[in-house]
GROMACS .gro file of C-alpha atoms in nm:
model
  194
    1UNK     CA    1   8.730  -1.496  -1.445
    2UNK     CA    2   8.871  -1.175  -1.317
    3UNK     CA    3   9.018  -0.895  -1.532
    4UNK     CA    4   9.300  -0.667  -1.431
    5UNK     CA    5   9.405  -0.313  -1.516
    6UNK     CA    6   9.634  -0.040  -1.415
    7UNK     CA    7   9.609   0.336  -1.407
    8UNK     CA    8   9.907   0.555  -1.364
    9UNK     CA    9   9.947   0.875  -1.166
   10UNK     CA   10   9.703   1.029  -0.925
   11UNK     CA   11   9.328   0.942  -0.968
   12UNK     CA   12   9.027   1.138  -0.842
   13UNK     CA   13   8.672   1.004  -0.873
   14UNK     CA   14   8.463   1.318  -0.868
   15UNK     CA   15   8.097   1.339  -0.733
   16UNK     CA   16   7.866   1.160  -0.973
   17UNK     CA   17   8.175   0.958  -1.091
   18UNK     CA   18   8.225   0.586  -1.056
   19UNK     CA   19   8.528   0.349  -1.036
   20UNK     CA   20   8.514  -0.020  -1.096
   21UNK     CA   21   8.765  -0.304  -1.113
   22UNK     CA   22   8.699  -0.548  -1.401
   23UNK     CA   23   8.622  -0.563  -1.769
   24UNK     CA   24   8.255  -0.548  -1.714
   25UNK     CA   25   8.015  -0.434  -1.438
   26UNK     CA   26   7.924  -0.786  -1.376
   27UNK     CA   27   8.268  -0.934  -1.331
   28UNK     CA   28   8.534  -0.958  -1.062
   29UNK     CA   29   8.864  -0.772  -1.120
   30UNK     CA   30   9.166  -0.602  -0.987
   31UNK     CA   31   9.244  -0.246  -1.066
   32UNK     CA   32   9.608  -0.126  -0.974
   33UNK     CA   33   9.664   0.256  -0.929
   34UNK     CA   34  10.018   0.358  -0.928
   35UNK     CA   35   9.955   0.684  -0.752
   36UNK     CA   36   9.694   0.833  -0.515
   37UNK     CA   37   9.326   0.761  -0.512
   38UNK     CA   38   9.077   1.026  -0.402
   39UNK     CA   39   8.720   0.918  -0.380
   40UNK     CA   40   8.442   1.169  -0.394
   41UNK     CA   41   8.195   0.958  -0.597
   42UNK     CA   42   8.138   0.582  -0.606
   43UNK     CA   43   8.342   0.273  -0.610
   44UNK     CA   44   8.153  -0.040  -0.762
   45UNK     CA   45   8.243  -0.364  -0.587
   46UNK     CA   46   8.133  -0.714  -0.695
   47UNK     CA   47   8.135  -1.013  -0.473
   48UNK     CA   48   8.140  -1.391  -0.580
   49UNK     CA   49   8.262  -1.636  -0.321
   50UNK     CA   50   8.258  -1.913  -0.593
   51UNK     CA   51   8.557  -1.744  -0.772
   52UNK     CA   52   8.925  -1.790  -0.670
   53UNK     CA   53   8.921  -1.410  -0.630
   54UNK     CA   54   8.618  -1.332  -0.430
   55UNK     CA   55   8.572  -0.965  -0.486
   56UNK     CA   56   8.666  -0.657  -0.679
   57UNK     CA   57   9.008  -0.519  -0.549
   58UNK     CA   58   9.165  -0.176  -0.576
   59UNK     CA   59   9.540  -0.195  -0.519
   60UNK     CA   60   9.655   0.165  -0.448
   61UNK     CA   61  10.026   0.234  -0.427
   62UNK     CA   62   9.985   0.601  -0.299
   63UNK     CA   63   9.747   0.769  -0.050
   64UNK     CA   64   9.394   0.642  -0.035
   65UNK     CA   65   9.141   0.904   0.071
   66UNK     CA   66   8.775   0.939   0.106
   67UNK     CA   67   8.734   1.324   0.034
   68UNK     CA   68   8.350   1.357   0.039
   69UNK     CA   69   8.238   1.203   0.368
   70UNK     CA   70   7.910   1.004   0.364
   71UNK     CA   71   7.846   1.130   0.004
   72UNK     CA   72   8.113   0.882  -0.115
   73UNK     CA   73   7.953   0.549  -0.169
   74UNK     CA   74   8.081   0.187  -0.208
   75UNK     CA   75   7.805   0.006  -0.411
   76UNK     CA   76   7.824  -0.365  -0.359
   77UNK     CA   77   7.668  -0.635  -0.568
   78UNK     CA   78   7.666  -1.018  -0.500
   79UNK     CA   79   7.718  -1.217  -0.827
   80UNK     CA   80   7.753  -1.551  -0.652
   81UNK     CA   81   7.623  -1.767  -0.374
   82UNK     CA   82   7.460  -1.644  -0.061
   83UNK     CA   83   7.672  -1.444   0.181
   84UNK     CA   84   7.692  -1.543   0.542
   85UNK     CA   85   7.769  -1.331   0.859
   86UNK     CA   86   8.138  -1.305   0.894
   87UNK     CA   87   8.227  -1.320   0.522
   88UNK     CA   88   8.506  -1.066   0.480
   89UNK     CA   89   8.608  -0.900   0.155
   90UNK     CA   90   8.925  -0.693   0.124
   91UNK     CA   91   8.831  -0.422  -0.132
   92UNK     CA   92   9.133  -0.198  -0.086
   93UNK     CA   93   9.485  -0.317  -0.011
   94UNK     CA   94   9.526  -0.062   0.272
   95UNK     CA   95   9.311   0.144   0.510
   96UNK     CA   96   9.134   0.436   0.366
   97UNK     CA   97   9.173   0.782   0.526
   98UNK     CA   98   8.811   0.886   0.616
   99UNK     CA   99   8.682   0.545   0.514
  100UNK     CA  100   8.459   0.510   0.821
  101UNK     CA  101   8.227   0.775   0.674
  102UNK     CA  102   8.188   0.608   0.324
  103UNK     CA  103   7.826   0.499   0.273
  104UNK     CA  104   7.813   0.137   0.202
  105UNK     CA  105   7.511   0.029  -0.034
  106UNK     CA  106   7.483  -0.350   0.019
  107UNK     CA  107   7.325  -0.617  -0.184
  108UNK     CA  108   6.950  -0.648  -0.104
  109UNK     CA  109   6.891  -0.847   0.204
  110UNK     CA  110   7.234  -0.791   0.357
  111UNK     CA  111   7.389  -0.553   0.606
  112UNK     CA  112   7.771  -0.487   0.559
  113UNK     CA  113   8.017  -0.363   0.824
  114UNK     CA  114   8.246  -0.083   0.715
  115UNK     CA  115   8.606  -0.169   0.796
  116UNK     CA  116   8.757   0.061   0.523
  117UNK     CA  117   8.938   0.299   0.773
  118UNK     CA  118   9.071  -0.009   0.960
  119UNK     CA  119   9.214  -0.248   0.677
  120UNK     CA  120   9.029  -0.161   0.356
  121UNK     CA  121   8.766  -0.433   0.402
  122UNK     CA  122   8.390  -0.487   0.431
  123UNK     CA  123   8.226  -0.778   0.600
  124UNK     CA  124   7.878  -0.927   0.636
  125UNK     CA  125   7.699  -0.840   0.950
  126UNK     CA  126   7.495  -1.097   1.156
  127UNK     CA  127   7.135  -1.067   1.072
  128UNK     CA  128   6.926  -0.927   1.362
  129UNK     CA  129   6.567  -1.028   1.391
  130UNK     CA  130   6.347  -0.767   1.563
  131UNK     CA  131   6.187  -0.843   1.894
  132UNK     CA  132   5.801  -0.795   1.871
  133UNK     CA  133   5.620  -0.657   2.161
  134UNK     CA  134   5.248  -0.664   2.213
  135UNK     CA  135   5.036  -0.438   2.463
  136UNK     CA  136   4.663  -0.512   2.516
  137UNK     CA  137   4.456  -0.196   2.589
  138UNK     CA  138   4.075  -0.231   2.605
  139UNK     CA  139   3.971  -0.397   2.268
  140UNK     CA  140   4.289  -0.356   2.074
  141UNK     CA  141   4.654  -0.467   2.063
  142UNK     CA  142   4.943  -0.221   2.003
  143UNK     CA  143   5.238  -0.390   1.812
  144UNK     CA  144   5.593  -0.237   1.837
  145UNK     CA  145   5.939  -0.379   1.757
  146UNK     CA  146   6.290  -0.273   1.797
  147UNK     CA  147   6.514  -0.176   1.522
  148UNK     CA  148   6.419   0.031   1.216
  149UNK     CA  149   6.204  -0.061   0.923
  150UNK     CA  150   5.996  -0.373   0.904
  151UNK     CA  151   5.628  -0.418   0.858
  152UNK     CA  152   5.356  -0.610   1.036
  153UNK     CA  153   5.216  -0.922   0.860
  154UNK     CA  154   4.924  -1.133   0.968
  155UNK     CA  155   4.720  -1.435   0.882
  156UNK     CA  156   4.374  -1.560   0.997
  157UNK     CA  157   4.295  -1.929   0.988
  158UNK     CA  158   4.033  -2.162   1.118
  159UNK     CA  159   4.099  -2.273   1.479
  160UNK     CA  160   4.165  -2.624   1.366
  161UNK     CA  161   4.422  -2.524   1.112
  162UNK     CA  162   4.669  -2.317   1.319
  163UNK     CA  163   4.966  -2.138   1.165
  164UNK     CA  164   5.005  -2.152   0.776
  165UNK     CA  165   5.199  -1.992   0.514
  166UNK     CA  166   4.939  -1.737   0.400
  167UNK     CA  167   5.103  -1.427   0.535
  168UNK     CA  168   4.990  -1.084   0.413
  169UNK     CA  169   5.082  -0.725   0.491
  170UNK     CA  170   4.862  -0.576   0.764
  171UNK     CA  171   4.709  -0.247   0.653
  172UNK     CA  172   4.930   0.050   0.761
  173UNK     CA  173   5.143  -0.207   0.940
  174UNK     CA  174   5.431   0.025   1.046
  175UNK     CA  175   5.594   0.031   1.385
  176UNK     CA  176   5.332   0.102   1.660
  177UNK     CA  177   5.029  -0.023   1.471
  178UNK     CA  178   4.702  -0.070   1.682
  179UNK     CA  179   4.494  -0.372   1.583
  180UNK     CA  180   4.141  -0.414   1.706
  181UNK     CA  181   4.066  -0.751   1.858
  182UNK     CA  182   3.807  -0.946   1.651
  183UNK     CA  183   3.660  -1.219   1.864
  184UNK     CA  184   3.497  -1.385   1.538
  185UNK     CA  185   3.838  -1.495   1.410
  186UNK     CA  186   3.938  -1.851   1.483
  187UNK     CA  187   4.316  -1.778   1.516
  188UNK     CA  188   4.511  -1.482   1.411
  189UNK     CA  189   4.895  -1.474   1.386
  190UNK     CA  190   5.131  -1.170   1.361
  191UNK     CA  191   5.492  -1.133   1.263
  192UNK     CA  192   5.746  -0.855   1.168
  193UNK     CA  193   5.889  -0.884   0.821
  194UNK     CA  194   6.225  -0.704   0.784
   0.00000   0.00000   0.00000
């Protein structure tokens, strides 16, 4: 269950400072601020879609401002079931001035859309799978993919087996990796892991 609290007057969260709503860092809560809120540090937000209140909420009566650009962070943790694309969480009860520059630190495996300057919310972005491209040149293959990050994985199997589940990281498998063609392998499969 959620916890609630109230802070009176103007509140400034300085650089290296944090603000959380809830009695513990692993709970959902509501923090009401009866004055202005100026963020220069971090706001900690918990999500749990299985609860009646699905996320930490900051209700600000006064002006809500990001005063530190991208150095201000919203650190998000998921305490509940898996998130899906389109899930929306209203973190602040109003739009945040300068909210579009807040750095969102999402739970591992998710990308979040920053709507803080629009309506005080964040939402789960659709997952995007990279498109793998292969170019053969002489006795090698060059693998590239769109997007950032990711690493090349591979597996080699007997020709009669085909594709299995034994994926391993390809050595130095960063974008643009060159792989020599080995005709002694029965079958070789490649994929990009994000």
